[in-house]
Short mmCIF file of C-alpha atoms in Angstrom, two decimals:
data_model
loop_
_atom_site.label_atom_id
_atom_site.label_comp_id
_atom_site.label_asym_id
_atom_site.label_seq_id
_atom_site.Cartn_x
_atom_site.Cartn_y
_atom_site.Cartn_z
CA UNK A 274 -31.55 140.26 -155.92
CA UNK A 275 -31.47 144.36 -156.88
CA UNK A 276 -34.01 146.51 -158.87
CA UNK A 277 -33.32 149.80 -159.89
CA UNK A 278 -36.07 152.32 -159.28
CA UNK A 279 -36.52 153.09 -163.13
CA UNK A 280 -36.78 149.25 -163.65
CA UNK A 281 -39.29 148.89 -160.79
CA UNK A 282 -41.37 151.85 -162.56
CA UNK A 283 -40.98 150.20 -165.84
CA UNK A 284 -42.36 146.96 -164.33
CA UNK A 285 -45.37 148.64 -162.32
CA UNK A 286 -46.25 150.41 -165.21
CA UNK A 287 -46.76 147.42 -167.63
CA UNK A 288 -48.49 145.61 -164.69
CA UNK A 289 -50.71 148.54 -164.07
CA UNK A 290 -51.73 148.53 -167.45
CA UNK A 291 -52.28 144.48 -167.60
CA UNK A 292 -54.35 145.10 -164.38
CA UNK A 293 -56.54 147.40 -166.50
CA UNK A 294 -57.14 145.34 -169.15
CA UNK A 295 -58.27 142.30 -166.92
CA UNK A 296 -61.54 144.25 -166.08
CA UNK A 297 -64.27 141.34 -165.93
CA UNK A 298 -61.64 138.97 -164.73
CA UNK A 299 -62.31 137.58 -160.99
CA UNK A 300 -60.09 140.02 -158.58
CA UNK A 301 -58.60 137.07 -157.25
CA UNK A 302 -57.56 135.62 -160.66
CA UNK A 303 -56.48 139.01 -161.74
CA UNK A 304 -53.81 139.28 -158.75
CA UNK A 305 -52.75 135.84 -159.91
CA UNK A 306 -51.66 136.34 -163.29
CA UNK A 307 -50.38 140.27 -162.55
CA UNK A 308 -48.02 138.05 -159.66
CA UNK A 309 -46.98 135.45 -162.45
CA UNK A 310 -46.25 137.74 -164.94
CA UNK A 311 -44.28 139.88 -162.44
CA UNK A 312 -42.48 136.58 -161.50
CA UNK A 313 -41.86 136.18 -165.00
CA UNK A 314 -40.45 139.56 -166.12
CA UNK A 315 -38.33 139.77 -162.74
CA UNK A 316 -36.57 136.11 -163.12
CA UNK A 317 -36.05 136.86 -167.10
CA UNK A 318 -34.68 140.40 -166.76
CA UNK A 319 -32.50 139.50 -163.77
CA UNK A 320 -28.53 138.82 -165.14
CA UNK A 321 -26.49 138.19 -162.04
CA UNK A 322 -28.88 138.73 -159.47
CA UNK A 323 -29.48 142.43 -160.92
CA UNK A 324 -32.65 143.56 -163.57
CA UNK A 325 -30.65 145.37 -166.08
CA UNK A 326 -32.83 148.30 -167.97
CA UNK A 327 -31.53 146.73 -171.48
CA UNK A 328 -32.76 142.92 -170.63
CA UNK A 329 -35.83 144.60 -168.88
CA UNK A 330 -36.61 146.16 -172.33
CA UNK A 331 -36.05 143.17 -174.29
CA UNK A 332 -38.38 140.91 -171.68
CA UNK A 333 -40.97 143.60 -172.26
CA UNK A 334 -41.01 143.53 -176.03
CA UNK A 335 -41.12 139.79 -176.21
CA UNK A 336 -44.11 139.87 -173.97
CA UNK A 337 -46.00 142.40 -176.20
CA UNK A 338 -48.49 144.90 -175.17
CA UNK A 339 -49.82 144.43 -171.99
CA UNK A 340 -53.45 145.56 -173.36
CA UNK A 341 -53.32 142.59 -175.86
CA UNK A 342 -51.88 140.42 -173.28
CA UNK A 343 -54.93 141.28 -170.73
CA UNK A 344 -57.09 140.67 -174.16
CA UNK A 345 -55.71 137.15 -174.32
CA UNK A 346 -57.03 136.07 -170.70
CA UNK A 347 -60.41 137.73 -171.13
CA UNK A 348 -61.58 137.54 -174.94
CA UNK A 349 -62.21 133.50 -174.44
CA UNK A 350 -64.20 134.36 -171.22
CA UNK A 351 -66.26 137.18 -172.43
CA UNK A 352 -67.23 135.37 -175.36
CA UNK A 353 -68.04 132.67 -173.61
CA UNK A 354 -70.84 135.01 -171.59
CA UNK A 355 -71.54 136.73 -174.56
CA UNK A 356 -72.41 133.06 -176.20
CA UNK A 357 -75.07 132.20 -173.52
CA UNK A 358 -76.44 135.59 -172.92
CA UNK A 359 -77.01 136.40 -176.11
CA UNK A 360 -77.46 139.99 -175.10
CA UNK A 361 -76.33 142.37 -178.01
CA UNK A 362 -74.46 144.29 -175.13
CA UNK A 363 -72.59 141.53 -173.92
CA UNK A 364 -71.86 140.44 -177.91
CA UNK A 365 -70.17 144.01 -178.29
CA UNK A 366 -68.20 143.63 -174.98
CA UNK A 367 -66.96 140.09 -176.38
CA UNK A 368 -66.14 141.20 -180.01
CA UNK A 369 -64.24 144.43 -178.92
CA UNK A 370 -61.76 142.29 -176.84
CA UNK A 371 -61.64 139.87 -179.86
CA UNK A 372 -61.38 143.07 -181.98
CA UNK A 373 -57.87 143.37 -180.40
CA UNK A 374 -56.70 139.64 -181.06
CA UNK A 375 -56.94 139.35 -185.07
CA UNK A 376 -58.58 140.73 -188.15
CA UNK A 377 -61.81 138.78 -188.32
CA UNK A 378 -62.37 140.07 -184.65
CA UNK A 379 -62.23 143.94 -186.10
CA UNK A 380 -64.40 142.75 -189.04
CA UNK A 381 -67.10 141.14 -186.67
CA UNK A 382 -66.82 144.11 -184.50
CA UNK A 383 -67.27 146.23 -187.25
CA UNK A 384 -70.46 144.47 -188.16
CA UNK A 385 -71.86 144.07 -184.93
CA UNK A 386 -71.38 147.97 -184.46
CA UNK A 387 -73.41 149.01 -187.87
CA UNK A 388 -75.96 145.89 -187.47
CA UNK A 389 -76.47 147.01 -184.22
CA UNK A 390 -76.81 150.82 -184.98
CA UNK A 391 -78.83 150.51 -187.92
CA UNK A 392 -81.12 147.98 -186.27
CA UNK A 393 -81.51 150.29 -183.19
CA UNK A 394 -81.63 153.70 -185.23
CA UNK A 395 -85.22 151.80 -186.87
CA UNK A 396 -86.02 150.62 -183.72
CA UNK A 397 -85.93 154.39 -181.95
CA UNK A 398 -87.55 155.65 -185.09
CA UNK A 399 -90.41 153.55 -184.55
CA UNK A 400 -91.01 154.02 -180.81
CA UNK A 401 -90.49 157.64 -181.24
CA UNK A 402 -93.20 158.36 -184.02
CA UNK A 403 -95.91 158.54 -181.71
CA UNK A 404 -94.67 161.38 -179.84
CA UNK A 405 -93.24 163.61 -182.81
CA UNK A 406 -94.42 163.17 -186.28
CA UNK A 407 -91.14 164.62 -187.66
CA UNK A 408 -89.50 161.48 -187.16
CA UNK A 409 -89.43 159.20 -190.52
CA UNK A 410 -87.73 157.71 -193.52
CA UNK A 411 -87.25 161.09 -195.57
CA UNK A 412 -86.35 161.35 -199.08
CA UNK A 413 -84.00 164.17 -199.15
CA UNK A 414 -84.82 166.02 -202.45
CA UNK A 415 -86.77 165.28 -205.41
CA UNK A 416 -83.59 164.64 -207.39
CA UNK A 417 -81.82 162.77 -205.01
CA UNK A 418 -82.20 159.43 -204.19
CA UNK A 419 -80.06 159.88 -200.65
CA UNK A 420 -82.39 158.74 -197.63
CA UNK A 421 -82.49 160.39 -193.88
CA UNK A 422 -83.66 158.44 -191.00
CA UNK A 423 -84.58 160.25 -187.87
CA UNK A 424 -85.98 163.77 -186.20
CA UNK A 425 -85.37 165.55 -189.26
CA UNK A 426 -87.64 167.49 -191.77
CA UNK A 427 -86.46 167.87 -195.36
CA UNK A 428 -89.67 169.62 -196.76
CA UNK A 429 -90.39 171.08 -199.12
CA UNK A 430 -87.80 169.74 -201.10
CA UNK A 431 -88.03 166.52 -199.70
CA UNK A 432 -90.94 164.18 -198.27
CA UNK A 433 -91.28 161.30 -195.91
CA UNK A 434 -91.82 158.13 -197.32
CA UNK A 435 -93.49 155.94 -194.61
CA UNK A 436 -95.71 157.90 -192.66
CA UNK A 437 -97.14 155.67 -189.72
CA UNK A 438 -96.19 152.53 -191.65
CA UNK A 439 -92.90 153.49 -189.66
CA UNK A 440 -93.99 152.26 -186.71
CA UNK A 441 -94.73 148.24 -187.85
CA UNK A 442 -91.61 148.65 -190.77
CA UNK A 443 -89.14 150.25 -188.00
CA UNK A 444 -90.03 147.68 -185.53
CA UNK A 445 -89.65 144.61 -188.09
CA UNK A 446 -86.99 146.13 -189.73
CA UNK A 447 -85.22 147.01 -186.52
CA UNK A 448 -85.76 143.95 -184.71
CA UNK A 449 -84.76 141.74 -187.68
CA UNK A 450 -81.48 143.74 -188.26
CA UNK A 451 -80.36 143.10 -184.52
CA UNK A 452 -81.46 139.68 -184.63
CA UNK A 453 -79.24 138.92 -187.70
CA UNK A 454 -76.59 140.86 -186.54
CA UNK A 455 -76.70 138.90 -183.39
CA UNK A 456 -76.90 135.34 -185.28
CA UNK A 457 -73.71 136.41 -187.53
CA UNK A 458 -71.79 137.49 -184.64
CA UNK A 459 -72.61 134.14 -182.58
CA UNK A 460 -72.15 131.84 -185.53
CA UNK A 461 -68.53 133.63 -185.82
CA UNK A 462 -67.93 133.61 -182.23
CA UNK A 463 -68.82 129.98 -181.78
CA UNK A 464 -66.34 129.13 -184.78
CA UNK A 465 -63.69 131.08 -183.44
CA UNK A 466 -63.92 129.41 -179.87
CA UNK A 467 -63.84 126.14 -181.94
CA UNK A 468 -60.63 126.87 -183.02
CA UNK A 469 -59.10 127.57 -179.86
CA UNK A 470 -60.57 124.41 -178.03
CA UNK A 471 -58.56 121.64 -177.61
CA UNK A 472 -59.62 118.68 -179.35
CA UNK A 473 -60.05 116.92 -175.92
CA UNK A 474 -61.95 113.81 -177.14
CA UNK A 475 -59.71 112.15 -180.12
CA UNK A 476 -61.71 109.36 -181.48
CA UNK A 477 -60.52 105.79 -180.36
CA UNK B 186 -72.28 139.73 -195.64
CA UNK B 187 -72.64 137.00 -193.17
CA UNK B 188 -71.02 134.84 -195.45
CA UNK B 189 -68.33 137.11 -195.85
CA UNK B 190 -67.83 137.61 -191.96
CA UNK B 191 -68.25 134.17 -191.38
CA UNK B 192 -65.60 133.23 -194.09
CA UNK B 193 -63.08 135.73 -193.14
CA UNK B 194 -63.53 134.00 -189.64
CA UNK B 195 -63.13 130.82 -191.05
CA UNK B 196 -60.35 131.95 -193.13
CA UNK B 197 -58.13 132.64 -190.16
CA UNK B 198 -58.68 129.69 -188.10
CA UNK B 199 -59.05 126.92 -190.37
CA UNK B 200 -57.88 127.31 -193.61
CA UNK B 201 -54.16 126.64 -194.41
CA UNK B 202 -53.77 129.07 -197.20
CA UNK B 203 -49.65 129.18 -198.29
CA UNK B 204 -46.99 126.05 -196.84
CA UNK B 205 -45.81 128.54 -194.54
CA UNK B 206 -49.16 129.28 -192.66
CA UNK B 207 -49.95 125.97 -192.58
CA UNK B 208 -46.75 125.15 -190.62
CA UNK B 209 -47.42 127.81 -188.06
CA UNK B 210 -50.74 126.34 -187.73
CA UNK B 211 -49.77 122.81 -187.17
CA UNK B 212 -46.98 124.27 -184.42
CA UNK B 213 -49.54 126.61 -182.82
CA UNK B 214 -52.17 123.37 -182.89
CA UNK B 215 -49.07 121.01 -181.12
CA UNK B 216 -48.56 123.55 -178.52
CA UNK B 217 -51.21 122.40 -176.19
CA UNK B 218 -50.24 118.63 -176.37
CA UNK B 219 -46.46 119.93 -176.13
CA UNK B 220 -47.30 121.79 -172.80
CA UNK B 221 -49.08 118.76 -171.25
CA UNK B 222 -46.11 116.75 -172.15
CA UNK B 223 -43.68 118.90 -170.42
CA UNK B 224 -45.43 118.38 -167.20
CA UNK B 225 -45.59 115.04 -167.39
CA UNK B 226 -44.45 113.91 -164.25
CA UNK B 227 -43.09 117.00 -162.83
CA UNK B 228 -44.04 120.48 -161.87
CA UNK B 229 -42.73 123.29 -163.58
CA UNK B 230 -43.50 127.35 -163.39
CA UNK B 231 -43.76 129.18 -166.51
CA UNK B 232 -40.57 130.30 -167.49
CA UNK B 233 -39.56 126.62 -167.17
CA UNK B 234 -42.42 125.61 -169.34
CA UNK B 235 -40.86 127.92 -171.93
CA UNK B 236 -37.60 126.49 -172.08
CA UNK B 237 -38.18 123.11 -172.01
CA UNK B 238 -40.43 123.98 -174.87
CA UNK B 239 -38.08 125.90 -176.85
CA UNK B 240 -35.07 123.66 -176.17
CA UNK B 241 -37.12 120.32 -176.61
CA UNK B 242 -39.17 121.37 -179.52
CA UNK B 243 -39.31 123.05 -182.80
CA UNK B 244 -42.67 124.57 -181.58
CA UNK B 245 -43.00 128.49 -182.03
CA UNK B 246 -43.23 129.65 -178.66
CA UNK B 247 -44.70 133.10 -177.93
CA UNK B 248 -44.70 134.11 -174.00
CA UNK B 249 -47.50 136.55 -174.57
CA UNK B 250 -49.62 132.87 -175.64
CA UNK B 251 -48.30 130.75 -173.25
CA UNK B 252 -49.17 132.03 -169.90
CA UNK B 253 -53.08 132.57 -171.15
CA UNK B 254 -52.96 128.86 -172.71
CA UNK B 255 -51.95 127.90 -169.03
CA UNK B 256 -54.58 129.78 -167.41
CA UNK B 257 -57.24 128.13 -169.84
CA UNK B 258 -55.68 124.80 -169.38
CA UNK B 259 -56.45 125.33 -165.57
CA UNK B 260 -60.10 126.79 -166.22
CA UNK B 261 -60.17 123.41 -167.82
CA UNK B 262 -59.48 121.35 -165.25
CA UNK B 263 -56.18 119.86 -166.78
CA UNK B 264 -53.84 121.82 -164.88
CA UNK B 265 -53.60 123.02 -161.26
CA UNK B 266 -51.29 125.36 -159.99
CA UNK B 267 -49.77 126.30 -156.64
CA UNK B 268 -47.36 129.24 -155.34
CA UNK B 269 -43.58 128.39 -153.91
CA UNK B 270 -41.11 130.82 -152.25
CA UNK B 271 -38.20 130.52 -154.32
CA UNK B 272 -34.36 131.37 -153.45
CA UNK B 273 -34.35 133.94 -156.39
CA UNK B 274 -36.39 136.04 -153.97
CA UNK B 275 -39.54 136.10 -155.32
CA UNK B 276 -42.20 133.38 -155.20
CA UNK B 277 -42.97 130.96 -158.38
CA UNK B 278 -46.19 129.46 -159.79
CA UNK B 279 -45.76 125.91 -160.38
CA UNK B 280 -48.08 123.86 -163.12
CA UNK B 281 -48.57 120.28 -162.61
CA UNK B 282 -51.25 117.72 -164.21
CA UNK B 283 -54.44 116.74 -162.59
CA UNK B 284 -55.79 113.23 -162.81
CA UNK B 285 -58.03 114.82 -165.85
CA UNK B 286 -54.95 116.31 -167.42
CA UNK B 287 -53.04 113.00 -167.57
CA UNK B 288 -55.88 111.12 -169.12
CA UNK B 289 -56.33 113.77 -171.68
CA UNK B 290 -52.69 113.73 -172.40
CA UNK B 291 -52.13 110.21 -172.65
CA UNK B 292 -55.41 110.47 -174.97
CA UNK B 293 -53.90 113.16 -177.48
CA UNK B 294 -50.59 111.59 -177.54
CA UNK B 295 -51.81 108.27 -178.55
CA UNK B 296 -54.28 110.48 -181.38
CA UNK B 297 -50.97 112.37 -182.24
CA UNK B 298 -48.95 108.92 -182.43
CA UNK B 299 -51.67 106.97 -184.76
CA UNK B 300 -52.50 109.86 -186.86
CA UNK B 301 -48.82 110.76 -187.43
CA UNK B 302 -47.96 106.66 -188.47
CA UNK B 303 -51.04 107.16 -190.70
CA UNK B 304 -49.79 109.90 -192.49
CA UNK B 305 -46.14 109.24 -192.65
CA UNK B 306 -47.33 105.89 -194.56
CA UNK B 307 -49.09 108.16 -197.21
CA UNK B 308 -46.02 110.09 -197.74
CA UNK B 309 -43.61 107.15 -198.31
CA UNK B 310 -44.35 107.57 -202.26
CA UNK B 311 -43.36 111.29 -202.13
CA UNK B 312 -39.77 110.37 -200.64
CA UNK B 313 -39.11 107.98 -203.27
CA UNK B 314 -39.76 110.39 -206.44
CA UNK B 315 -37.07 113.01 -207.05
#
């Protein structure tokens, strides 16, 4: 079988992008996946013993983006790890991959990012407060209902609302928001994974 | 917020929605059984499985879905794989059923037959009414 150099280059580029997307998969498994897809592409694109550019283009189009294909391999594995570890960074890593596959993945990813950032901000503000009194929940101006959380100062127009209460409130609200976000994410992950699992034990 | 997200996640995976969507879900849901059935008593490599599914069934087969699914079935212990050199000049990865895979395939097939038979009996009146 002969493969023209530009076709070979296209195959290599596709497979390199696939390999990059398989980060987190065991080296041996990743190599196996890449070689299986190489075999598929070459065999399907070959007509009369030669890989033609047109056929190669159509084979790669049908397979879809290498990043999305890699995500299909990786997502279930990462979501399983997220479910067992329950750590926010593991949950975020899993839902980032899930976001590449579906609309609900994007939405869960968005909620997780906002939830963890908000929770993290309250938590961090509570931890920094003893060292920097400027940190607080500030009302921006007398006629303005906008609030600002962080290391800032809106005097004399605005004032700080919580004072030292920021420490217990920040710890509770921050921790609560992080826990609630994890709870929502894990519930959605469980539901998603169940929908993809085989119903292996049918009622007899 | 929880209910919105949870609802959406459920919507995409479970809710049938329109008749077209229901049909897509039905065909997607049958893909695992179809793959296990295509490997009954024989070893096939990915492209052969795809061709068999396309020719022998009315399933919607996306190549980008079948390969990760084969990998998942292997991780579940239902399939085993081996690389075999071919005359085509490149090795091929052949899949076959493990004993667990055979057991699950026949369980699923029994369940499918029972389910479709009972549903068919419910559908009889629909065929008579014009």
